[in-house]
mmCIF file of C-alpha atoms in Angstrom:
data_model
loop_
_atom_site.group_PDB
_atom_site.id
_atom_site.type_symbol
_atom_site.label_atom_id
_atom_site.label_comp_id
_atom_site.label_asym_id
_atom_site.label_seq_id
_atom_site.Cartn_x
_atom_site.Cartn_y
_atom_site.Cartn_z
ATOM 1 C CA MET A 261 -27.775 -23.470 -12.194
ATOM 2 C CA SER A 262 -31.224 -24.777 -11.315
ATOM 3 C CA ASP A 263 -34.139 -22.414 -11.841
ATOM 4 C CA ASP A 264 -34.891 -22.327 -8.097
ATOM 5 C CA ALA A 265 -31.370 -20.950 -7.410
ATOM 6 C CA ARG A 266 -31.427 -18.187 -10.068
ATOM 7 C CA PRO A 267 -31.790 -14.542 -9.091
ATOM 8 C CA ARG A 268 -35.450 -13.550 -9.395
ATOM 9 C CA ALA A 269 -36.586 -10.062 -10.371
ATOM 10 C CA ILE A 270 -38.887 -8.349 -7.887
ATOM 11 C CA GLN A 271 -41.580 -6.137 -9.417
ATOM 12 C CA PRO A 272 -44.192 -4.381 -7.264
ATOM 13 C CA VAL A 273 -47.749 -4.914 -8.506
ATOM 14 C CA GLY A 274 -48.933 -2.097 -10.723
ATOM 15 C CA TRP A 275 -45.502 -0.582 -11.369
ATOM 16 C CA ARG A 276 -44.412 0.115 -14.928
ATOM 17 C CA ALA A 277 -41.951 -2.559 -16.095
ATOM 18 C CA PRO A 278 -38.346 -1.299 -16.073
ATOM 19 C CA THR A 279 -36.224 -1.411 -19.225
ATOM 20 C CA GLY A 280 -32.738 -2.844 -18.905
ATOM 21 C CA TYR A 281 -32.760 -3.336 -15.125
ATOM 22 C CA ALA A 282 -34.812 -4.813 -12.290
ATOM 23 C CA ASN A 283 -36.390 -2.879 -9.421
ATOM 24 C CA GLY A 284 -35.246 -5.577 -7.037
ATOM 25 C CA VAL A 285 -33.611 -8.995 -7.097
ATOM 26 C CA SER A 286 -34.029 -11.913 -4.727
ATOM 27 C CA VAL A 287 -31.661 -14.870 -4.424
ATOM 28 C CA PRO A 288 -32.651 -17.812 -2.208
ATOM 29 C CA ARG A 289 -29.117 -18.716 -1.130
ATOM 30 C CA GLY A 290 -25.477 -18.561 -2.173
ATOM 31 C CA ARG A 291 -22.063 -16.957 -1.797
ATOM 32 C CA VAL A 292 -21.878 -13.176 -2.244
ATOM 33 C CA LEU A 293 -19.176 -11.735 -4.494
ATOM 34 C CA TYR A 294 -18.545 -7.981 -4.357
ATOM 35 C CA VAL A 295 -16.792 -6.406 -7.350
ATOM 36 C CA ALA A 296 -14.999 -3.107 -6.715
ATOM 37 C CA GLY A 297 -15.634 -0.203 -9.065
ATOM 38 C CA GLN A 298 -14.157 -0.964 -12.477
ATOM 39 C CA VAL A 299 -13.191 1.841 -14.842
ATOM 40 C CA GLY A 300 -12.699 1.559 -18.576
ATOM 41 C CA TRP A 301 -8.971 0.965 -18.630
ATOM 42 C CA ASN A 302 -6.833 -1.983 -19.541
ATOM 43 C CA PRO A 303 -6.526 -3.741 -16.165
ATOM 44 C CA ILE A 304 -3.061 -5.084 -16.944
ATOM 45 C CA SER A 305 -1.394 -1.860 -18.096
ATOM 46 C CA GLY A 306 -3.567 0.616 -16.191
ATOM 47 C CA GLU A 307 -3.820 2.635 -19.417
ATOM 48 C CA PHE A 308 -6.980 3.856 -21.113
ATOM 49 C CA ASN A 309 -7.366 2.585 -24.682
ATOM 50 C CA HIS A 310 -10.464 4.768 -25.245
ATOM 51 C CA ASP A 311 -11.497 8.300 -24.431
ATOM 52 C CA ASP A 312 -15.079 7.878 -25.694
ATOM 53 C CA PHE A 313 -17.878 6.925 -23.308
ATOM 54 C CA ILE A 314 -18.944 3.703 -25.042
ATOM 55 C CA GLY A 315 -15.364 2.426 -25.371
ATOM 56 C CA GLN A 316 -14.761 2.992 -21.676
ATOM 57 C CA ALA A 317 -18.141 1.526 -20.680
ATOM 58 C CA ARG A 318 -17.498 -1.598 -22.766
ATOM 59 C CA GLN A 319 -14.074 -2.049 -21.128
ATOM 60 C CA ALA A 320 -15.476 -1.431 -17.621
ATOM 61 C CA LEU A 321 -18.141 -4.102 -18.231
ATOM 62 C CA ALA A 322 -15.480 -6.499 -19.541
ATOM 63 C CA ASN A 323 -13.458 -5.832 -16.388
ATOM 64 C CA VAL A 324 -16.507 -6.622 -14.221
ATOM 65 C CA VAL A 325 -16.997 -9.899 -16.114
ATOM 66 C CA ALA A 326 -13.308 -10.800 -15.649
ATOM 67 C CA VAL A 327 -13.573 -10.306 -11.873
ATOM 68 C CA LEU A 328 -16.804 -12.320 -11.786
ATOM 69 C CA ARG A 329 -15.132 -15.215 -13.602
ATOM 70 C CA ALA A 330 -12.074 -15.037 -11.322
ATOM 71 C CA GLY A 331 -14.489 -15.359 -8.391
ATOM 72 C CA GLY A 332 -16.308 -18.354 -9.860
ATOM 73 C CA ALA A 333 -19.310 -16.354 -11.073
ATOM 74 C CA THR A 334 -20.878 -15.433 -14.403
ATOM 75 C CA PRO A 335 -22.973 -12.430 -15.446
ATOM 76 C CA GLU A 336 -26.177 -14.363 -14.700
ATOM 77 C CA HIS A 337 -25.169 -14.289 -11.015
ATOM 78 C CA LEU A 338 -25.265 -10.473 -10.904
ATOM 79 C CA VAL A 339 -27.853 -9.057 -8.533
ATOM 80 C CA ARG A 340 -26.779 -5.399 -8.508
ATOM 81 C CA LEU A 341 -24.800 -2.924 -10.595
ATOM 82 C CA THR A 342 -24.001 0.644 -9.634
ATOM 83 C CA TRP A 343 -22.842 2.935 -12.418
ATOM 84 C CA TYR A 344 -21.046 6.226 -11.832
ATOM 85 C CA VAL A 345 -20.829 8.463 -14.911
ATOM 86 C CA THR A 346 -19.272 11.888 -15.321
ATOM 87 C CA SER A 347 -21.719 13.086 -17.999
ATOM 88 C CA ARG A 348 -25.449 12.480 -18.130
ATOM 89 C CA ASP A 349 -25.477 13.743 -21.720
ATOM 90 C CA GLU A 350 -22.796 11.276 -22.879
ATOM 91 C CA TYR A 351 -24.641 8.424 -21.159
ATOM 92 C CA VAL A 352 -27.973 9.321 -22.763
ATOM 93 C CA ALA A 353 -26.389 9.774 -26.204
ATOM 94 C CA ALA A 354 -24.735 6.343 -25.945
ATOM 95 C CA ARG A 355 -27.756 4.385 -24.665
ATOM 96 C CA ARG A 356 -28.366 2.336 -27.816
ATOM 97 C CA ALA A 357 -24.682 1.399 -28.273
ATOM 98 C CA LEU A 358 -24.404 0.849 -24.530
ATOM 99 C CA GLY A 359 -27.342 -1.570 -24.620
ATOM 100 C CA ASP A 360 -25.649 -3.485 -27.445
ATOM 101 C CA ALA A 361 -22.358 -3.692 -25.508
ATOM 102 C CA TYR A 362 -24.199 -4.681 -22.325
ATOM 103 C CA ARG A 363 -26.064 -7.553 -24.006
ATOM 104 C CA GLU A 364 -22.878 -8.710 -25.763
ATOM 105 C CA LEU A 365 -20.894 -8.876 -22.514
ATOM 106 C CA LEU A 366 -23.545 -9.658 -19.885
ATOM 107 C CA GLY A 367 -26.305 -11.247 -21.942
ATOM 108 C CA PRO A 368 -30.027 -10.744 -21.389
ATOM 109 C CA HIS A 369 -29.653 -10.511 -17.615
ATOM 110 C CA TYR A 370 -30.800 -7.319 -15.895
ATOM 111 C CA PRO A 371 -30.031 -6.988 -12.180
ATOM 112 C CA ALA A 372 -31.068 -4.148 -9.924
ATOM 113 C CA MET A 373 -29.152 -1.056 -11.056
ATOM 114 C CA SER A 374 -28.464 2.476 -9.997
ATOM 115 C CA LEU A 375 -26.881 5.232 -12.065
ATOM 116 C CA LEU A 376 -25.257 8.245 -10.456
ATOM 117 C CA VAL A 377 -23.888 11.288 -12.246
ATOM 118 C CA VAL A 378 -20.759 12.484 -10.470
ATOM 119 C CA SER A 379 -18.523 15.489 -11.041
ATOM 120 C CA ALA A 380 -15.394 13.344 -11.437
ATOM 121 C CA LEU A 381 -13.871 9.939 -10.796
ATOM 122 C CA LEU A 382 -10.505 9.305 -9.149
ATOM 123 C CA GLU A 383 -8.869 8.437 -12.491
ATOM 124 C CA PRO A 384 -8.867 11.757 -14.411
ATOM 125 C CA ARG A 385 -9.580 10.159 -17.833
ATOM 126 C CA ALA A 386 -12.361 7.886 -16.524
ATOM 127 C CA LYS A 387 -15.873 8.622 -17.747
ATOM 128 C CA VAL A 388 -17.582 5.626 -16.123
ATOM 129 C CA GLU A 389 -17.042 3.344 -13.148
ATOM 130 C CA ILE A 390 -19.158 0.239 -12.488
ATOM 131 C CA GLU A 391 -19.351 -1.771 -9.275
ATOM 132 C CA ALA A 392 -21.216 -5.047 -8.965
ATOM 133 C CA THR A 393 -22.625 -7.581 -6.552
ATOM 134 C CA ALA A 394 -23.210 -11.209 -7.522
ATOM 135 C CA VAL A 395 -24.594 -14.196 -5.652
ATOM 136 C CA VAL A 396 -23.136 -17.549 -6.667
ATOM 137 C CA PRO A 397 -25.536 -20.408 -5.896
ATOM 138 C CA ASP A 398 -24.547 -23.092 -3.415
ATOM 139 C CA GLU A 399 -23.138 -26.192 -5.107
#
């Protein structure tokens, strides 16, 4: 992907630099790919292999990457992630390990992100759900 087609972080002048996300992302052109919320289960069996937050977050990120690849995209095409977590405390406690898993699966690419703490997710065992938006550059 040429540098002029890559997503570009938007940072208002004078704002403190964000860590692990961008305040905004601009993409000059391309095809938009929307990824539905992915929970931390095995997408083939529909079973959870982990009950811990980091295990589920790692699997949810892997599921996002699998959908991106199926749609002809890679993690560098991500422009937005929305995270839904059921426990602020578990998220905060897992931040270091979560950062490691994030970089392993998505690389050093930080799109615009939002994190919402919710009382529950539709799947009773789910602790995290991640939805994504990517823009694949024109060929």
